[in-house]
Short mmCIF file of C-alpha atoms in Angstrom, two decimals:
data_model
loop_
_atom_site.label_atom_id
_atom_site.label_comp_id
_atom_site.label_asym_id
_atom_site.label_seq_id
_atom_site.Cartn_x
_atom_site.Cartn_y
_atom_site.Cartn_z
CA LYS A 1 -39.69 4.78 -44.49
CA GLN A 2 -37.91 5.26 -47.75
CA GLU A 3 -40.06 4.76 -50.87
CA VAL A 4 -38.58 4.77 -54.49
CA THR A 5 -40.98 5.06 -57.57
CA GLN A 6 -39.93 4.58 -61.14
CA ILE A 7 -41.91 5.90 -64.16
CA PRO A 8 -42.74 4.64 -66.48
CA ALA A 9 -42.83 0.91 -65.76
CA ALA A 10 -42.09 0.24 -69.31
CA LEU A 11 -41.06 1.91 -72.39
CA SER A 12 -40.64 1.29 -75.97
CA VAL A 13 -38.86 3.45 -78.23
CA PRO A 14 -37.46 3.30 -81.88
CA GLU A 15 -33.57 2.82 -82.11
CA GLY A 16 -31.75 6.18 -82.51
CA GLU A 17 -34.19 8.33 -80.23
CA ASN A 18 -33.10 9.91 -76.89
CA LEU A 19 -35.11 9.00 -73.75
CA VAL A 20 -35.51 9.92 -69.97
CA LEU A 21 -36.26 7.52 -67.14
CA ASN A 22 -37.41 8.97 -63.89
CA CYS A 23 -37.01 7.91 -60.28
CA SER A 24 -38.63 9.48 -57.22
CA PHE A 25 -37.83 8.96 -53.65
CA THR A 26 -39.61 10.00 -50.51
CA ASP A 27 -37.02 10.44 -48.13
CA SER A 28 -34.23 13.05 -49.25
CA ALA A 29 -31.69 12.32 -46.46
CA ILE A 30 -29.96 9.97 -48.95
CA TYR A 31 -26.01 9.41 -49.08
CA ASN A 32 -26.10 8.77 -52.90
CA LEU A 33 -28.16 7.32 -55.71
CA GLN A 34 -27.12 4.53 -57.98
CA TRP A 35 -28.60 3.70 -61.39
CA PHE A 36 -28.32 -0.17 -62.47
CA ARG A 37 -29.16 -2.08 -65.30
CA GLN A 38 -30.64 -5.61 -65.22
CA ASP A 39 -30.55 -8.01 -68.28
CA PRO A 40 -32.93 -10.98 -68.20
CA GLY A 41 -31.60 -13.70 -66.34
CA LYS A 42 -28.58 -11.80 -65.23
CA GLY A 43 -27.43 -9.86 -62.29
CA LEU A 44 -27.17 -5.97 -61.56
CA THR A 45 -24.71 -3.89 -63.35
CA SER A 46 -24.02 -0.27 -61.95
CA LEU A 47 -24.20 2.21 -64.39
CA LEU A 48 -23.97 5.52 -62.59
CA LEU A 49 -23.46 6.56 -58.89
CA ILE A 50 -24.19 10.09 -57.88
CA GLN A 51 -23.23 11.35 -54.42
CA SER A 52 -25.67 13.29 -52.54
CA SER A 53 -23.57 16.60 -52.97
CA GLN A 54 -23.46 16.14 -56.79
CA ARG A 55 -25.92 17.03 -59.21
CA GLU A 56 -25.24 14.85 -62.24
CA GLN A 57 -22.99 12.11 -63.45
CA THR A 58 -22.17 11.12 -67.22
CA SER A 59 -20.86 7.96 -68.67
CA GLY A 60 -20.87 7.70 -72.52
CA ARG A 61 -24.32 8.30 -73.62
CA LEU A 62 -25.73 8.12 -70.13
CA ASN A 63 -26.58 11.05 -68.08
CA ALA A 64 -28.08 10.92 -64.65
CA SER A 65 -29.13 13.85 -62.63
CA LEU A 66 -30.18 14.29 -58.95
CA ASP A 67 -32.12 16.71 -57.40
CA LYS A 68 -32.15 15.74 -53.87
CA SER A 69 -34.38 18.31 -52.36
CA SER A 70 -37.25 17.27 -54.53
CA GLY A 71 -36.57 13.61 -54.43
CA ARG A 72 -35.90 13.07 -58.07
CA SER A 73 -33.55 11.66 -60.31
CA THR A 74 -33.41 11.16 -64.09
CA LEU A 75 -31.32 9.06 -66.50
CA TYR A 76 -31.05 10.22 -69.93
CA ILE A 77 -30.00 7.90 -72.62
CA ALA A 78 -28.95 9.45 -75.81
CA ALA A 79 -28.99 7.89 -79.24
CA SER A 80 -30.46 4.64 -78.07
CA GLN A 81 -29.41 1.41 -79.44
CA PRO A 82 -31.22 -1.94 -79.27
CA GLY A 83 -28.39 -3.15 -76.96
CA ASP A 84 -29.69 -0.76 -74.51
CA SER A 85 -32.84 -3.10 -74.04
CA ALA A 86 -32.94 -3.96 -70.21
CA THR A 87 -34.78 -3.32 -67.03
CA TYR A 88 -33.40 0.17 -65.39
CA LEU A 89 -33.28 0.24 -61.70
CA CYS A 90 -32.67 3.12 -59.45
CA ALA A 91 -31.57 2.65 -55.79
CA VAL A 92 -30.94 5.28 -52.96
CA LEU A 93 -28.75 4.77 -50.15
CA ASN A 94 -29.59 5.98 -46.70
CA GLU A 95 -29.18 3.20 -43.88
CA LYS A 96 -29.49 0.89 -46.72
CA LEU A 97 -30.12 0.48 -50.52
CA THR A 98 -33.64 0.89 -51.31
CA PHE A 99 -34.81 0.04 -54.77
CA GLY A 100 -37.62 1.05 -57.15
CA THR A 101 -39.41 -1.39 -59.35
CA GLY A 102 -37.68 -0.52 -62.36
CA THR A 103 -38.48 0.49 -65.87
CA ARG A 104 -38.30 -2.08 -68.54
CA LEU A 105 -36.87 -0.59 -71.68
CA THR A 106 -37.34 -1.94 -75.18
CA ILE A 107 -35.48 -0.24 -78.08
CA ILE A 108 -37.13 -1.26 -81.28
CA PRO A 109 -34.62 -1.55 -84.35
CA GLU B 1 -10.11 -8.10 -59.49
CA ALA B 2 -12.89 -10.72 -58.85
CA GLY B 3 -16.25 -9.12 -58.54
CA VAL B 4 -18.88 -10.30 -56.10
CA THR B 5 -19.79 -14.08 -56.85
CA GLN B 6 -22.76 -16.18 -55.79
CA PHE B 7 -23.53 -19.77 -56.22
CA PRO B 8 -25.34 -21.67 -57.06
CA SER B 9 -26.48 -19.51 -60.21
CA HIS B 10 -29.97 -21.55 -60.14
CA SER B 11 -31.61 -23.82 -57.67
CA VAL B 12 -34.70 -25.93 -57.90
CA ILE B 13 -35.90 -27.62 -54.64
CA GLU B 14 -39.05 -29.10 -53.52
CA LYS B 15 -41.09 -27.41 -50.86
CA GLY B 16 -40.10 -28.30 -47.48
CA GLN B 17 -36.37 -28.92 -48.45
CA THR B 18 -33.28 -26.72 -47.39
CA VAL B 19 -31.24 -24.62 -49.45
CA THR B 20 -27.99 -22.82 -48.92
CA LEU B 21 -26.94 -19.86 -51.00
CA ARG B 22 -23.43 -18.43 -50.97
CA CYS B 23 -21.81 -15.11 -51.69
CA ASP B 24 -18.17 -14.13 -51.82
CA PRO B 25 -17.82 -10.58 -51.75
CA ILE B 26 -14.91 -8.40 -53.37
CA SER B 27 -11.82 -9.03 -51.34
CA GLY B 28 -11.74 -6.40 -48.47
CA HIS B 29 -15.12 -5.28 -48.44
CA ASP B 30 -16.64 -5.14 -45.01
CA ASN B 31 -20.07 -4.49 -45.99
CA LEU B 32 -22.05 -7.31 -47.25
CA TYR B 33 -25.95 -7.15 -48.11
CA TRP B 34 -28.37 -9.65 -49.27
CA TYR B 35 -31.56 -8.62 -51.45
CA ARG B 36 -34.31 -10.50 -52.92
CA ARG B 37 -36.64 -9.96 -55.89
CA VAL B 38 -39.91 -12.09 -56.12
CA MET B 39 -41.54 -12.17 -59.32
CA GLY B 40 -43.34 -8.98 -60.18
CA LYS B 41 -41.92 -7.16 -57.28
CA GLU B 42 -39.11 -4.65 -56.47
CA ILE B 43 -35.80 -5.79 -55.05
CA LYS B 44 -36.04 -5.82 -51.21
CA PHE B 45 -33.33 -5.76 -48.53
CA LEU B 46 -32.92 -8.73 -46.40
CA LEU B 47 -29.93 -7.84 -44.05
CA HIS B 48 -26.56 -6.02 -43.79
CA PHE B 49 -23.42 -7.39 -42.29
CA VAL B 50 -20.35 -5.37 -41.24
CA LYS B 51 -17.38 -7.90 -41.18
CA GLU B 52 -19.00 -10.83 -39.34
CA SER B 53 -21.51 -8.84 -37.31
CA LYS B 54 -25.43 -8.41 -38.38
CA GLN B 55 -25.91 -4.67 -38.62
CA ASP B 56 -29.52 -4.93 -39.71
CA GLU B 57 -31.36 -7.96 -40.27
CA SER B 58 -34.81 -6.12 -40.39
CA GLY B 59 -35.59 -7.34 -43.80
CA MET B 60 -35.49 -11.02 -43.16
CA PRO B 61 -39.09 -12.44 -43.66
CA ASN B 62 -39.20 -15.14 -41.05
CA ASN B 63 -37.23 -17.31 -38.98
CA ARG B 64 -36.85 -20.10 -41.71
CA PHE B 65 -33.98 -17.89 -43.15
CA LEU B 66 -30.70 -17.93 -41.49
CA ALA B 67 -27.69 -15.83 -42.65
CA GLU B 68 -24.21 -16.29 -41.40
CA ARG B 69 -20.76 -14.72 -42.16
CA THR B 70 -18.42 -16.59 -40.15
CA GLY B 71 -14.79 -14.81 -40.09
CA GLY B 72 -16.22 -11.77 -42.00
CA THR B 73 -15.29 -13.21 -45.28
CA TYR B 74 -18.22 -15.13 -47.24
CA SER B 75 -21.63 -15.22 -46.25
CA THR B 76 -24.40 -17.90 -46.68
CA LEU B 77 -27.96 -17.62 -46.53
CA LYS B 78 -30.04 -20.71 -45.64
CA VAL B 79 -33.81 -21.27 -46.13
CA GLN B 80 -35.08 -24.13 -44.05
CA PRO B 81 -37.76 -25.29 -44.73
CA ALA B 82 -38.29 -23.66 -48.22
CA GLU B 83 -41.80 -22.58 -49.18
CA LEU B 84 -43.05 -21.84 -52.41
CA GLU B 85 -43.09 -18.01 -51.61
CA ASP B 86 -39.49 -18.12 -51.31
CA SER B 87 -38.77 -18.28 -55.11
CA GLY B 88 -37.11 -15.29 -56.44
CA VAL B 89 -33.67 -14.11 -57.30
CA TYR B 90 -31.41 -13.49 -54.11
CA PHE B 91 -28.71 -10.97 -54.93
CA CYS B 92 -25.54 -10.21 -52.61
CA ALA B 93 -23.66 -7.01 -52.56
CA SER B 94 -20.70 -5.56 -50.95
CA SER B 95 -18.88 -2.61 -50.38
CA PRO B 96 -16.02 -1.12 -48.53
CA LEU B 97 -16.37 0.24 -45.09
CA THR B 98 -15.01 3.71 -46.02
CA GLY B 99 -18.20 5.63 -45.35
CA LEU B 100 -21.84 5.36 -46.46
CA ASP B 101 -21.31 6.90 -49.80
CA THR B 102 -19.87 4.20 -51.36
CA GLU B 103 -20.99 2.31 -54.38
CA ALA B 104 -22.32 -1.17 -53.71
CA PHE B 105 -21.25 -3.96 -56.20
CA PHE B 106 -23.75 -6.81 -57.14
CA GLY B 107 -23.09 -10.43 -57.95
CA GLN B 108 -25.16 -12.02 -60.59
CA GLY B 109 -27.64 -13.38 -58.25
CA THR B 110 -29.11 -16.84 -57.45
CA ARG B 111 -32.55 -17.84 -59.17
CA LEU B 112 -34.13 -20.09 -56.55
CA THR B 113 -37.38 -21.95 -57.54
CA VAL B 114 -39.28 -23.87 -54.99
CA VAL B 115 -41.88 -26.30 -56.57
#
């Protein structure tokens, strides 16, 4: 059974700092990994999708890496802004998408 | 192109009542998924449709939950009778049937509160 863990559960950093969110999964036989963002009371917004054959994906200030063999992914956010405050979720796909519990990020102005 | 649409966005019902949630996937997406997030827990898989067929319903919590996808288009998730522990946010997602390594697109979710 796939299990996905995200560390830390919550993180507060001053505006402008770079930060890293971590995701680990137990079954490395995945097809892809997605990072999502969820704002309070809102749905899930897909940020980045990394295929199993890829090592990283970049979108603007976001960079996600994937080390499938070790069951790890990181989401790097550069030059953080208050608008980045949200809950960040990673999800891995084998037979179905399995989500982590998320990291609640707060950027302090 | 319209995204995944869910309604209602919020529903408050009394214990014992029935509620039906609806999901309209992105047009042409054969895969449709239902997920649920209860307070303080991770988002959990409920079931997966491929077109109108249930591919995997291993996540359905009990027989008070019934999902349908008649005609392979929109899907409904009925809870009857609702219990307090059913409160949470119900998400729907869809993806194309072009292989397993495709991106899932999520709706905004339906927040269900059972009182």
